[in-house]
């Protein structure tokens, strides 16, 4: 029921906006400019409104909701590529490295990457139910992507949350009154899961690995250079010995030749 309610609200936004590549680049630049505001504001609606006005000054007419939705879709796409790839040149999405320049160092759960609504991929099921029980559900809406479907990350997050609970507890919570179900859900111990690495941490690990390879290659090069120098010194010493022997023999033959000439004249 909550999903249908949120879906109907998003449907009221009208047809999805078409964003040409030029407009997306303009949006990404404004997104970076307003990133501190998005991170610090409790409600980001005024920030999206400011971005929409800045786009209008460039001749790009978009509503606040369309700007909000597009930034979320870009964030989802950025995270998807960050999980799949880490090396530069392996990502065909043209906006990845520009967005990664200002989002790569942020933590995964940073406010600027989080949807204001409880239907965000990072929102938990507990927060959704609590907000609806306290009557604040009217302030939220499920986010629909540009194709009109619910965010797959949100559904996956909800499924992961339910998987951490025993099957009997999940079924009984659905049959209990909402307030009791919330208390039962919150009392269940959660399975600890390893926090996924952020794009910035993955880049740091990649840089550390590259530095290790560079150090190893430099050490190998120095060892080879030392061996070559030792061989060169040895070859020079052998050459000196050969030259000495040659000069010694040359002097001996010269003296014998002089004696032979003297004998012939006498």
PDB file of C-alpha atoms in Angstrom:
ATOM      1  CA  UNK A   1       0.000   0.000   0.000  1.00  0.00           C
ATOM      2  CA  UNK A   2       2.806   2.400   0.880  1.00  0.00           C
ATOM      3  CA  UNK A   3       4.557   1.585  -2.391  1.00  0.00           C
ATOM      4  CA  UNK A   4       1.386   2.257  -4.384  1.00  0.00           C
ATOM      5  CA  UNK A   5       0.917   5.543  -2.550  1.00  0.00           C
ATOM      6  CA  UNK A   6       4.452   6.672  -3.287  1.00  0.00           C
ATOM      7  CA  UNK A   7       4.240   5.461  -6.871  1.00  0.00           C
ATOM      8  CA  UNK A   8       1.063   7.471  -7.452  1.00  0.00           C
ATOM      9  CA  UNK A   9       2.759  10.590  -6.149  1.00  0.00           C
ATOM     10  CA  UNK A  10       5.704  10.134  -8.472  1.00  0.00           C
ATOM     11  CA  UNK A  11       3.355   9.501 -11.360  1.00  0.00           C
ATOM     12  CA  UNK A  12       1.818  12.896 -10.653  1.00  0.00           C
ATOM     13  CA  UNK A  13       5.122  14.508 -11.549  1.00  0.00           C
ATOM     14  CA  UNK A  14       4.284  14.050 -15.203  1.00  0.00           C
ATOM     15  CA  UNK A  15       6.237  12.449 -18.054  1.00  0.00           C
ATOM     16  CA  UNK A  16       9.931  11.878 -17.519  1.00  0.00           C
ATOM     17  CA  UNK A  17      12.222  14.617 -18.753  1.00  0.00           C
ATOM     18  CA  UNK A  18      14.596  14.137 -21.650  1.00  0.00           C
ATOM     19  CA  UNK A  19      18.169  15.088 -20.794  1.00  0.00           C
ATOM     20  CA  UNK A  20      20.520  15.541 -23.772  1.00  0.00           C
ATOM     21  CA  UNK A  21      24.224  15.080 -23.136  1.00  0.00           C
ATOM     22  CA  UNK A  22      24.871  18.843 -23.102  1.00  0.00           C
ATOM     23  CA  UNK A  23      22.254  19.362 -20.386  1.00  0.00           C
ATOM     24  CA  UNK A  24      23.649  16.505 -18.290  1.00  0.00           C
ATOM     25  CA  UNK A  25      27.132  18.054 -18.379  1.00  0.00           C
ATOM     26  CA  UNK A  26      25.660  21.371 -17.239  1.00  0.00           C
ATOM     27  CA  UNK A  27      23.785  19.594 -14.428  1.00  0.00           C
ATOM     28  CA  UNK A  28      26.942  17.758 -13.282  1.00  0.00           C
ATOM     29  CA  UNK A  29      28.864  21.046 -13.042  1.00  0.00           C
ATOM     30  CA  UNK A  30      26.076  22.685 -11.020  1.00  0.00           C
ATOM     31  CA  UNK A  31      25.804  19.555  -8.876  1.00  0.00           C
ATOM     32  CA  UNK A  32      29.472  19.907  -7.953  1.00  0.00           C
ATOM     33  CA  UNK A  33      29.034  23.627  -7.213  1.00  0.00           C
ATOM     34  CA  UNK A  34      26.092  22.940  -4.860  1.00  0.00           C
ATOM     35  CA  UNK A  35      27.562  19.806  -3.262  1.00  0.00           C
ATOM     36  CA  UNK A  36      28.396  21.566   0.058  1.00  0.00           C
ATOM     37  CA  UNK A  37      24.771  22.774   0.261  1.00  0.00           C
ATOM     38  CA  UNK A  38      23.440  19.286  -0.477  1.00  0.00           C
ATOM     39  CA  UNK A  39      25.652  17.836   2.256  1.00  0.00           C
ATOM     40  CA  UNK A  40      24.789  20.449   4.881  1.00  0.00           C
ATOM     41  CA  UNK A  41      21.072  21.065   4.316  1.00  0.00           C
ATOM     42  CA  UNK A  42      18.501  18.983   6.180  1.00  0.00           C
ATOM     43  CA  UNK A  43      16.033  19.427   3.332  1.00  0.00           C
ATOM     44  CA  UNK A  44      17.545  19.674  -0.122  1.00  0.00           C
ATOM     45  CA  UNK A  45      14.460  20.993  -1.897  1.00  0.00           C
ATOM     46  CA  UNK A  46      15.695  24.618  -1.967  1.00  0.00           C
ATOM     47  CA  UNK A  47      19.068  23.441  -3.280  1.00  0.00           C
ATOM     48  CA  UNK A  48      17.451  21.581  -6.185  1.00  0.00           C
ATOM     49  CA  UNK A  49      15.341  24.674  -6.848  1.00  0.00           C
ATOM     50  CA  UNK A  50      18.524  26.775  -7.036  1.00  0.00           C
ATOM     51  CA  UNK A  51      20.071  24.288  -9.477  1.00  0.00           C
ATOM     52  CA  UNK A  52      16.929  24.425 -11.622  1.00  0.00           C
ATOM     53  CA  UNK A  53      17.144  28.239 -11.709  1.00  0.00           C
ATOM     54  CA  UNK A  54      20.820  28.081 -12.686  1.00  0.00           C
ATOM     55  CA  UNK A  55      19.935  25.677 -15.511  1.00  0.00           C
ATOM     56  CA  UNK A  56      17.190  28.043 -16.665  1.00  0.00           C
ATOM     57  CA  UNK A  57      19.769  30.824 -16.947  1.00  0.00           C
ATOM     58  CA  UNK A  58      21.594  28.579 -19.429  1.00  0.00           C
ATOM     59  CA  UNK A  59      18.420  28.006 -21.413  1.00  0.00           C
ATOM     60  CA  UNK A  60      17.722  24.575 -19.887  1.00  0.00           C
ATOM     61  CA  UNK A  61      14.185  24.488 -18.488  1.00  0.00           C
ATOM     62  CA  UNK A  62      13.744  21.778 -15.837  1.00  0.00           C
ATOM     63  CA  UNK A  63      11.648  21.559 -12.700  1.00  0.00           C
ATOM     64  CA  UNK A  64      13.016  21.021  -9.216  1.00  0.00           C
ATOM     65  CA  UNK A  65      11.631  17.474  -9.218  1.00  0.00           C
ATOM     66  CA  UNK A  66      13.274  16.679 -12.564  1.00  0.00           C
ATOM     67  CA  UNK A  67      16.631  17.968 -11.309  1.00  0.00           C
ATOM     68  CA  UNK A  68      16.235  15.942  -8.102  1.00  0.00           C
ATOM     69  CA  UNK A  69      15.335  12.771 -10.001  1.00  0.00           C
ATOM     70  CA  UNK A  70      18.177  13.137 -12.510  1.00  0.00           C
ATOM     71  CA  UNK A  71      20.815  13.670  -9.818  1.00  0.00           C
ATOM     72  CA  UNK A  72      19.588  10.538  -8.038  1.00  0.00           C
ATOM     73  CA  UNK A  73      19.708   8.538 -11.266  1.00  0.00           C
ATOM     74  CA  UNK A  74      23.250   9.775 -11.933  1.00  0.00           C
ATOM     75  CA  UNK A  75      24.213   8.803  -8.369  1.00  0.00           C
ATOM     76  CA  UNK A  76      22.765   5.315  -8.814  1.00  0.00           C
ATOM     77  CA  UNK A  77      24.564   4.865 -12.131  1.00  0.00           C
ATOM     78  CA  UNK A  78      27.818   6.157 -10.621  1.00  0.00           C
ATOM     79  CA  UNK A  79      27.596   3.663  -7.759  1.00  0.00           C
ATOM     80  CA  UNK A  80      26.814   0.820 -10.150  1.00  0.00           C
ATOM     81  CA  UNK A  81      29.947   1.488 -12.191  1.00  0.00           C
ATOM     82  CA  UNK A  82      32.016   2.027  -9.012  1.00  0.00           C
ATOM     83  CA  UNK A  83      31.093  -1.471  -7.820  1.00  0.00           C
ATOM     84  CA  UNK A  84      31.880  -3.037 -11.198  1.00  0.00           C
ATOM     85  CA  UNK A  85      35.117  -1.324 -12.182  1.00  0.00           C
ATOM     86  CA  UNK A  86      38.030   0.499 -10.559  1.00  0.00           C
ATOM     87  CA  UNK A  87      40.615   1.125 -13.274  1.00  0.00           C
ATOM     88  CA  UNK A  88      40.517   4.182 -15.511  1.00  0.00           C
ATOM     89  CA  UNK A  89      39.750   3.352 -19.119  1.00  0.00           C
ATOM     90  CA  UNK A  90      37.586   0.368 -18.211  1.00  0.00           C
ATOM     91  CA  UNK A  91      34.399   2.405 -17.670  1.00  0.00           C
ATOM     92  CA  UNK A  92      32.493   3.408 -20.822  1.00  0.00           C
ATOM     93  CA  UNK A  93      30.065   5.747 -19.027  1.00  0.00           C
ATOM     94  CA  UNK A  94      31.265   9.212 -20.062  1.00  0.00           C
ATOM     95  CA  UNK A  95      30.126  10.986 -16.882  1.00  0.00           C
ATOM     96  CA  UNK A  96      31.794   8.596 -14.422  1.00  0.00           C
ATOM     97  CA  UNK A  97      35.207  10.190 -13.971  1.00  0.00           C
ATOM     98  CA  UNK A  98      33.826  13.739 -13.783  1.00  0.00           C
ATOM     99  CA  UNK A  99      31.360  12.692 -11.050  1.00  0.00           C
ATOM    100  CA  UNK A 100      33.986  10.548  -9.338  1.00  0.00           C
ATOM    101  CA  UNK A 101      36.203  13.637  -9.090  1.00  0.00           C
ATOM    102  CA  UNK A 102      33.929  15.150  -6.434  1.00  0.00           C
ATOM    103  CA  UNK A 103      31.996  12.112  -5.134  1.00  0.00           C
ATOM    104  CA  UNK A 104      34.820   9.563  -5.014  1.00  0.00           C
ATOM    105  CA  UNK A 105      36.156  10.749  -1.661  1.00  0.00           C
ATOM    106  CA  UNK A 106      32.738  10.881   0.044  1.00  0.00           C
ATOM    107  CA  UNK A 107      31.534   8.019   2.293  1.00  0.00           C
ATOM    108  CA  UNK A 108      28.831   5.746   0.920  1.00  0.00           C
ATOM    109  CA  UNK A 109      26.202   7.062   3.356  1.00  0.00           C
ATOM    110  CA  UNK A 110      27.001  10.739   2.864  1.00  0.00           C
ATOM    111  CA  UNK A 111      23.929  12.993   3.037  1.00  0.00           C
ATOM    112  CA  UNK A 112      24.611  14.421  -0.421  1.00  0.00           C
ATOM    113  CA  UNK A 113      24.208  10.923  -1.870  1.00  0.00           C
ATOM    114  CA  UNK A 114      21.079  10.095   0.105  1.00  0.00           C
ATOM    115  CA  UNK A 115      17.514  10.664  -1.083  1.00  0.00           C
ATOM    116  CA  UNK A 116      15.522  12.861   1.273  1.00  0.00           C
ATOM    117  CA  UNK A 117      12.673  10.378   1.286  1.00  0.00           C
ATOM    118  CA  UNK A 118      12.584   7.169   3.265  1.00  0.00           C
ATOM    119  CA  UNK A 119      12.301   5.277  -0.002  1.00  0.00           C
ATOM    120  CA  UNK A 120      15.948   5.969  -0.730  1.00  0.00           C
ATOM    121  CA  UNK A 121      18.220   2.916  -1.365  1.00  0.00           C
ATOM    122  CA  UNK A 122      20.052   3.692   1.883  1.00  0.00           C
ATOM    123  CA  UNK A 123      16.899   4.016   3.993  1.00  0.00           C
ATOM    124  CA  UNK A 124      16.067   1.100   6.251  1.00  0.00           C
ATOM    125  CA  UNK A 125      12.737  -0.647   6.570  1.00  0.00           C
ATOM    126  CA  UNK A 126      12.579   0.400  10.219  1.00  0.00           C
ATOM    127  CA  UNK A 127      12.801   4.102   9.322  1.00  0.00           C
ATOM    128  CA  UNK A 128      10.110   3.728   6.670  1.00  0.00           C
ATOM    129  CA  UNK A 129       7.664   2.081   9.086  1.00  0.00           C
ATOM    130  CA  UNK A 130       8.485   4.490  11.914  1.00  0.00           C
ATOM    131  CA  UNK A 131       7.937   7.544   9.708  1.00  0.00           C
ATOM    132  CA  UNK A 132       4.594   6.192   8.480  1.00  0.00           C
ATOM    133  CA  UNK A 133       3.447   5.333  12.024  1.00  0.00           C
ATOM    134  CA  UNK A 134       4.295   8.826  13.299  1.00  0.00           C
ATOM    135  CA  UNK A 135       2.278  10.407  10.531  1.00  0.00           C
ATOM    136  CA  UNK A 136       5.260  11.844   8.670  1.00  0.00           C
ATOM    137  CA  UNK A 137       4.801   9.630   5.659  1.00  0.00           C
ATOM    138  CA  UNK A 138       3.217  12.529   3.746  1.00  0.00           C
ATOM    139  CA  UNK A 139       6.619  14.196   3.623  1.00  0.00           C
ATOM    140  CA  UNK A 140       8.132  11.324   1.687  1.00  0.00           C
ATOM    141  CA  UNK A 141       7.726   9.653  -1.664  1.00  0.00           C
ATOM    142  CA  UNK A 142       9.218   6.642  -3.367  1.00  0.00           C
ATOM    143  CA  UNK A 143      11.797   7.597  -5.958  1.00  0.00           C
ATOM    144  CA  UNK A 144      11.122   6.416  -9.487  1.00  0.00           C
ATOM    145  CA  UNK A 145      13.862   6.296 -12.057  1.00  0.00           C
ATOM    146  CA  UNK A 146      13.439   7.697 -15.559  1.00  0.00           C
ATOM    147  CA  UNK A 147      11.812   4.487 -16.782  1.00  0.00           C
ATOM    148  CA  UNK A 148       9.131   4.723 -14.086  1.00  0.00           C
ATOM    149  CA  UNK A 149      10.260   1.714 -12.028  1.00  0.00           C
ATOM    150  CA  UNK A 150      11.179   1.622  -8.368  1.00  0.00           C
ATOM    151  CA  UNK A 151      14.858   1.875  -7.573  1.00  0.00           C
ATOM    152  CA  UNK A 152      16.351  -1.606  -7.654  1.00  0.00           C
ATOM    153  CA  UNK A 153      18.807  -0.607  -4.948  1.00  0.00           C
ATOM    154  CA  UNK A 154      15.939   0.252  -2.596  1.00  0.00           C
ATOM    155  CA  UNK A 155      14.256  -3.106  -3.144  1.00  0.00           C
ATOM    156  CA  UNK A 156      17.571  -4.924  -2.725  1.00  0.00           C
ATOM    157  CA  UNK A 157      18.248  -3.076   0.526  1.00  0.00           C
ATOM    158  CA  UNK A 158      14.832  -4.032   1.895  1.00  0.00           C
ATOM    159  CA  UNK A 159      15.394  -7.653   0.891  1.00  0.00           C
ATOM    160  CA  UNK A 160      18.802  -7.661   2.620  1.00  0.00           C
ATOM    161  CA  UNK A 161      17.219  -6.291   5.789  1.00  0.00           C
ATOM    162  CA  UNK A 162      14.528  -8.956   5.838  1.00  0.00           C
ATOM    163  CA  UNK A 163      17.094 -11.685   5.165  1.00  0.00           C
ATOM    164  CA  UNK A 164      18.868 -10.814   8.437  1.00  0.00           C
ATOM    165  CA  UNK A 165      15.730 -11.760  10.425  1.00  0.00           C
ATOM    166  CA  UNK A 166      14.484 -15.290  11.175  1.00  0.00           C
ATOM    167  CA  UNK A 167      11.665 -16.375   8.910  1.00  0.00           C
ATOM    168  CA  UNK A 168       9.228 -16.834  11.790  1.00  0.00           C
ATOM    169  CA  UNK A 169       9.871 -13.337  13.074  1.00  0.00           C
ATOM    170  CA  UNK A 170       9.219 -11.787   9.652  1.00  0.00           C
ATOM    171  CA  UNK A 171       5.884 -13.553   9.309  1.00  0.00           C
ATOM    172  CA  UNK A 172       4.745 -12.748  12.836  1.00  0.00           C
ATOM    173  CA  UNK A 173       5.719  -9.082  12.503  1.00  0.00           C
ATOM    174  CA  UNK A 174       3.454  -8.712   9.511  1.00  0.00           C
ATOM    175  CA  UNK A 175       0.490 -10.009  11.532  1.00  0.00           C
ATOM    176  CA  UNK A 176       1.070  -7.823  14.610  1.00  0.00           C
ATOM    177  CA  UNK A 177      -0.106  -4.226  15.000  1.00  0.00           C
ATOM    178  CA  UNK A 178       2.349  -1.737  13.449  1.00  0.00           C
ATOM    179  CA  UNK A 179       3.774  -0.416  16.740  1.00  0.00           C
ATOM    180  CA  UNK A 180       4.322  -3.955  18.119  1.00  0.00           C
ATOM    181  CA  UNK A 181       5.823  -5.085  14.816  1.00  0.00           C
ATOM    182  CA  UNK A 182       8.331  -2.222  14.921  1.00  0.00           C
ATOM    183  CA  UNK A 183       9.410  -3.090  18.474  1.00  0.00           C
ATOM    184  CA  UNK A 184       9.740  -6.779  17.589  1.00  0.00           C
ATOM    185  CA  UNK A 185      11.794  -5.968  14.512  1.00  0.00           C
ATOM    186  CA  UNK A 186      14.125  -3.616  16.377  1.00  0.00           C
ATOM    187  CA  UNK A 187      14.770  -6.164  19.160  1.00  0.00           C
ATOM    188  CA  UNK A 188      16.058  -8.808  16.765  1.00  0.00           C
ATOM    189  CA  UNK A 189      19.879  -8.972  16.562  1.00  0.00           C
ATOM    190  CA  UNK A 190      21.157  -7.930  13.175  1.00  0.00           C
ATOM    191  CA  UNK A 191      23.684  -9.936  11.283  1.00  0.00           C
ATOM    192  CA  UNK A 192      26.913  -8.017  10.935  1.00  0.00           C
ATOM    193  CA  UNK A 193      27.852  -7.436   7.353  1.00  0.00           C
ATOM    194  CA  UNK A 194      31.120  -6.129   6.067  1.00  0.00           C
ATOM    195  CA  UNK A 195      30.856  -2.515   4.984  1.00  0.00           C
ATOM    196  CA  UNK A 196      31.491  -2.214   1.249  1.00  0.00           C
ATOM    197  CA  UNK A 197      34.436  -0.121   0.191  1.00  0.00           C
ATOM    198  CA  UNK A 198      33.763   3.332  -1.176  1.00  0.00           C
ATOM    199  CA  UNK A 199      35.060   4.346  -4.574  1.00  0.00           C
ATOM    200  CA  UNK A 200      37.694   6.490  -2.875  1.00  0.00           C
ATOM    201  CA  UNK A 201      38.903   3.570  -0.748  1.00  0.00           C
ATOM    202  CA  UNK A 202      39.032   1.302  -3.786  1.00  0.00           C
ATOM    203  CA  UNK A 203      41.078   3.913  -5.637  1.00  0.00           C
ATOM    204  CA  UNK A 204      43.438   4.208  -2.665  1.00  0.00           C
ATOM    205  CA  UNK A 205      43.921   0.428  -2.554  1.00  0.00           C
ATOM    206  CA  UNK A 206      44.598   0.418  -6.291  1.00  0.00           C
ATOM    207  CA  UNK A 207      47.167   3.205  -5.871  1.00  0.00           C
ATOM    208  CA  UNK A 208      48.871   1.323  -3.021  1.00  0.00           C
ATOM    209  CA  UNK A 209      49.067  -1.796  -5.199  1.00  0.00           C
ATOM    210  CA  UNK A 210      50.549   0.216  -8.056  1.00  0.00           C
ATOM    211  CA  UNK A 211      53.114   1.786  -5.718  1.00  0.00           C
ATOM    212  CA  UNK A 212      54.160  -1.664  -4.506  1.00  0.00           C
ATOM    213  CA  UNK A 213      54.612  -2.831  -8.078  1.00  0.00           C
ATOM    214  CA  UNK A 214      56.641   0.283  -8.880  1.00  0.00           C
ATOM    215  CA  UNK A 215      58.883  -0.244  -5.844  1.00  0.00           C
ATOM    216  CA  UNK A 216      59.384  -3.895  -6.746  1.00  0.00           C
ATOM    217  CA  UNK A 217      60.209  -2.965 -10.337  1.00  0.00           C
ATOM    218  CA  UNK A 218      62.679  -0.303  -9.149  1.00  0.00           C
ATOM    219  CA  UNK A 219      64.401  -2.780  -6.838  1.00  0.00           C
ATOM    220  CA  UNK A 220      64.691  -5.319  -9.671  1.00  0.00           C
ATOM    221  CA  UNK A 221      66.122  -2.637 -11.941  1.00  0.00           C
ATOM    222  CA  UNK A 222      68.721  -1.641  -9.339  1.00  0.00           C
ATOM    223  CA  UNK A 223      69.778  -5.258  -8.833  1.00  0.00           C
ATOM    224  CA  UNK A 224      70.189  -5.740 -12.584  1.00  0.00           C
ATOM    225  CA  UNK A 225      72.115  -2.474 -12.840  1.00  0.00           C
ATOM    226  CA  UNK A 226      74.486  -3.594 -10.052  1.00  0.00           C
ATOM    227  CA  UNK A 227      75.116  -6.920 -11.792  1.00  0.00           C
ATOM    228  CA  UNK A 228      75.838  -5.147 -15.080  1.00  0.00           C
ATOM    229  CA  UNK A 229      78.245  -2.739 -13.388  1.00  0.00           C
ATOM    230  CA  UNK A 230      80.127  -5.619 -11.776  1.00  0.00           C
ATOM    231  CA  UNK A 231      80.403  -7.316 -15.160  1.00  0.00           C
ATOM    232  CA  UNK A 232      81.619  -4.081 -16.736  1.00  0.00           C
ATOM    233  CA  UNK A 233      84.313  -3.584 -14.080  1.00  0.00           C
ATOM    234  CA  UNK A 234      85.447  -7.180 -14.489  1.00  0.00           C
ATOM    235  CA  UNK A 235      85.588  -6.805 -18.269  1.00  0.00           C
ATOM    236  CA  UNK A 236      87.630  -3.601 -17.938  1.00  0.00           C
ATOM    237  CA  UNK A 237      90.064  -5.327 -15.581  1.00  0.00           C
ATOM    238  CA  UNK A 238      90.472  -8.210 -18.034  1.00  0.00           C
ATOM    239  CA  UNK A 239      91.057  -5.729 -20.854  1.00  0.00           C
ATOM    240  CA  UNK A 240      93.778  -3.995 -18.832  1.00  0.00           C
ATOM    241  CA  UNK A 241      95.486  -7.340 -18.202  1.00  0.00           C
ATOM    242  CA  UNK A 242      95.372  -8.170 -21.909  1.00  0.00           C
ATOM    243  CA  UNK A 243      96.837  -4.772 -22.823  1.00  0.00           C
ATOM    244  CA  UNK A 244      99.629  -5.200 -20.294  1.00  0.00           C
ATOM    245  CA  UNK A 245     100.446  -8.614 -21.676  1.00  0.00           C
ATOM    246  CA  UNK A 246     100.376  -7.257 -25.203  1.00  0.00           C
ATOM    247  CA  UNK A 247     102.720  -4.363 -24.345  1.00  0.00           C
ATOM    248  CA  UNK A 248     105.038  -6.703 -22.524  1.00  0.00           C
ATOM    249  CA  UNK A 249     105.281  -9.002 -25.528  1.00  0.00           C
ATOM    250  CA  UNK A 250     105.570  -6.031 -27.844  1.00  0.00           C
ATOM    251  CA  UNK A 251     108.592  -4.686 -25.950  1.00  0.00           C
ATOM    252  CA  UNK A 252     110.184  -8.122 -25.958  1.00  0.00           C
ATOM    253  CA  UNK A 253     109.806  -8.494 -29.739  1.00  0.00           C
ATOM    254  CA  UNK A 254     111.085  -4.987 -30.252  1.00  0.00           C
ATOM    255  CA  UNK A 255     114.270  -5.652 -28.310  1.00  0.00           C
ATOM    256  CA  UNK A 256     114.856  -8.897 -30.214  1.00  0.00           C
ATOM    257  CA  UNK A 257     114.369  -7.104 -33.505  1.00  0.00           C
ATOM    258  CA  UNK A 258     116.976  -4.465 -32.564  1.00  0.00           C
ATOM    259  CA  UNK A 259     119.489  -7.163 -31.645  1.00  0.00           C
ATOM    260  CA  UNK A 260     118.861  -8.906 -34.938  1.00  0.00           C
ATOM    261  CA  UNK A 261     119.541  -5.724 -36.899  1.00  0.00           C
ATOM    262  CA  UNK A 262     122.723  -5.053 -35.016  1.00  0.00           C
ATOM    263  CA  UNK A 263     123.931  -8.571 -35.717  1.00  0.00           C
ATOM    264  CA  UNK A 264     123.226  -8.215 -39.416  1.00  0.00           C
ATOM    265  CA  UNK A 265     125.185  -4.977 -39.743  1.00  0.00           C
ATOM    266  CA  UNK A 266     128.178  -6.397 -37.960  1.00  0.00           C
TER     267      UNK A 266
END
